[in-house]
mmCIF file of C-alpha atoms in Angstrom:
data_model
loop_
_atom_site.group_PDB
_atom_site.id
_atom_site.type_symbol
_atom_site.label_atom_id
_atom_site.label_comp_id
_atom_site.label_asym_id
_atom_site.label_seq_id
_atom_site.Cartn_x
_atom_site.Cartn_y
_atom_site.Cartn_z
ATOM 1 C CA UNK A 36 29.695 -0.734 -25.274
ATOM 2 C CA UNK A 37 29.624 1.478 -22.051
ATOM 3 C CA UNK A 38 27.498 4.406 -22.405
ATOM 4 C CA UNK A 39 29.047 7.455 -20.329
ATOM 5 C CA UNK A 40 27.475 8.334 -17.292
ATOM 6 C CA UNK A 41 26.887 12.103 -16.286
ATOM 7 C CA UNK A 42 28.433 13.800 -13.888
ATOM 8 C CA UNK A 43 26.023 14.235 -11.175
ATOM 9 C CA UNK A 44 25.727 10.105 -10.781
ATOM 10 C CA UNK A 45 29.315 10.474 -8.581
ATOM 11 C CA UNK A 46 30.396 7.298 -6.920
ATOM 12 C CA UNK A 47 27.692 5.941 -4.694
ATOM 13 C CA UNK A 48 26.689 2.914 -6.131
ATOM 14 C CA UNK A 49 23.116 3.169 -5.482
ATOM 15 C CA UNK A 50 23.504 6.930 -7.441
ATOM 16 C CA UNK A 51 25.480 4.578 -10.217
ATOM 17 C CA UNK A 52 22.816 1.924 -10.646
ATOM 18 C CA UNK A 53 20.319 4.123 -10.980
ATOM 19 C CA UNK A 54 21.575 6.601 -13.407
ATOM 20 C CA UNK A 55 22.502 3.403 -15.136
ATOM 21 C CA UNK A 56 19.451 1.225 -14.749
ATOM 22 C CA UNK A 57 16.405 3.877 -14.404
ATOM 23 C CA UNK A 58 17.275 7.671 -15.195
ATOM 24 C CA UNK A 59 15.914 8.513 -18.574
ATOM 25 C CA UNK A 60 14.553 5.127 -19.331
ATOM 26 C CA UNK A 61 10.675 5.682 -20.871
ATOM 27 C CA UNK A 62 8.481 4.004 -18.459
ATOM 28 C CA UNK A 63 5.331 2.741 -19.329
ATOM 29 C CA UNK A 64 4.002 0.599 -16.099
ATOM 30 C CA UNK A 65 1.589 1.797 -14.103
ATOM 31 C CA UNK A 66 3.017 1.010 -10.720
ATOM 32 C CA UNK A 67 6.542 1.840 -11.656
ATOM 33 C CA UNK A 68 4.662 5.345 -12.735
ATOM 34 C CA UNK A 69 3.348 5.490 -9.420
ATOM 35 C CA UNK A 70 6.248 5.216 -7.676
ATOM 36 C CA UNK A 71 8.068 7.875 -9.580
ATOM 37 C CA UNK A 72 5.293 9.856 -8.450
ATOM 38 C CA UNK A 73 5.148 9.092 -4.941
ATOM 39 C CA UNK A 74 9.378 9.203 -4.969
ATOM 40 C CA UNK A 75 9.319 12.880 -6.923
ATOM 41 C CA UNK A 76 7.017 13.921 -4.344
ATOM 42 C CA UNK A 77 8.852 13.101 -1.376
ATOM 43 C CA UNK A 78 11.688 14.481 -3.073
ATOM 44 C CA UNK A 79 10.455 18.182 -2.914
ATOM 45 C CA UNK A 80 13.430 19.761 -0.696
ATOM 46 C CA UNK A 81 15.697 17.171 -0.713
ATOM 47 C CA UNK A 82 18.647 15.745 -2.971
ATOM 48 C CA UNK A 83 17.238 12.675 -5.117
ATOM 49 C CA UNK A 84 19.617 10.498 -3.078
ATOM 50 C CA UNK A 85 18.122 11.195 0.064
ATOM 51 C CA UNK A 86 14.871 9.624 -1.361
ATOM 52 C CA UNK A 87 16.712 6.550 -3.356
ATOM 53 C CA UNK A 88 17.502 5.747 0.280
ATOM 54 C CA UNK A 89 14.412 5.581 1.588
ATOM 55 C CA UNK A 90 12.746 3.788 -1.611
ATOM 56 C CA UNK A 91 12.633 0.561 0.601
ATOM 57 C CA UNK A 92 10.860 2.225 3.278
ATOM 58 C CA UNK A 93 8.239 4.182 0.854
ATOM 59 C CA UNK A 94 7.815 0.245 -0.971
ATOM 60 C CA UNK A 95 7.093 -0.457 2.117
ATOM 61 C CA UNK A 96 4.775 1.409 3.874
ATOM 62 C CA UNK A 97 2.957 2.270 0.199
ATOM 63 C CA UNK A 98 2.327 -1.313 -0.487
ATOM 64 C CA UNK A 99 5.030 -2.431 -3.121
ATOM 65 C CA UNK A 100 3.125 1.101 -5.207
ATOM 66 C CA UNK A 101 0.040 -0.732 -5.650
ATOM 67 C CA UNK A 102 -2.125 2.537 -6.904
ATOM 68 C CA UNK A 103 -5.371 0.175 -5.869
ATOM 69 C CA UNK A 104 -4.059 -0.418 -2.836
ATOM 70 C CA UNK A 105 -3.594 3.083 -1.855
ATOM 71 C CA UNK A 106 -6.564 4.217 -3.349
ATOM 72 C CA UNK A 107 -8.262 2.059 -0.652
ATOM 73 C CA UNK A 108 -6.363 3.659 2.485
ATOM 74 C CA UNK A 109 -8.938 4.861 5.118
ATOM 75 C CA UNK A 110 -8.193 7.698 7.285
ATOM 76 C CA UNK A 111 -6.444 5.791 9.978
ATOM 77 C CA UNK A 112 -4.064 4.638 7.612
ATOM 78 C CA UNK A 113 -3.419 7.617 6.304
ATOM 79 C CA UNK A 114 -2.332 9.336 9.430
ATOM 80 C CA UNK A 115 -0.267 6.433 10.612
ATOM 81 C CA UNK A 116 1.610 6.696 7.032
ATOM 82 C CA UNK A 117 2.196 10.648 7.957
ATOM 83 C CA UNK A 118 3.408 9.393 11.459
ATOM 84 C CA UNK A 119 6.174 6.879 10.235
ATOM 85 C CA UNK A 120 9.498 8.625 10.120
ATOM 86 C CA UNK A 121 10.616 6.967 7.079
ATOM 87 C CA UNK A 122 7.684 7.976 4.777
ATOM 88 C CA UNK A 123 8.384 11.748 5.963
ATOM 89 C CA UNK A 124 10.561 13.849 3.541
ATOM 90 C CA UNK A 125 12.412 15.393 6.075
ATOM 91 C CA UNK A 126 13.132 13.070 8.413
#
């Protein structure tokens, strides 16, 4: 049975798959909690699709949302994640 899909999902099929696949799905994994952090952040400003297309880029440069990872980022890595123009929100 197909469950109906709201409004706001449109036609863009990465919109689609993740209304279908993700939005209001409990999650319960750490990383994937992470990343919804990282994402909603990023987001402040900007339409949600804007930042579904740059989810590659954020997995990316944030290592895959590995919170130990991150938590290990020295200063220089920092700035050179501020200075890539895919992890900045309005770029």
């Amino acid at each position: 049975m197909q469950s109906r899909r709201c409004p706001w999902a449109g036609t863009d099929p990465l919109y689609v798959r993740y209304h279908d696949e993700e939005w209001g799905v409990p999650v319960h994994d750490d990383r994937r909690l992470f990343e919804m952090l990282i994402l909603e952040g990023a987001q402040a400003g900007l339409s949600w699709i804007t930042i579904l297309r740059k989810r590659p880029a954020y997995r990316t440069a944030f290592d895959r949302f590995d919170p130990r990872k991150v938590a290990k980022y020295d200063a220089r890595r920092k700035r050179a994640l501020l200075l890539r123009p895919e992890t900045r929100a309005h770029s």
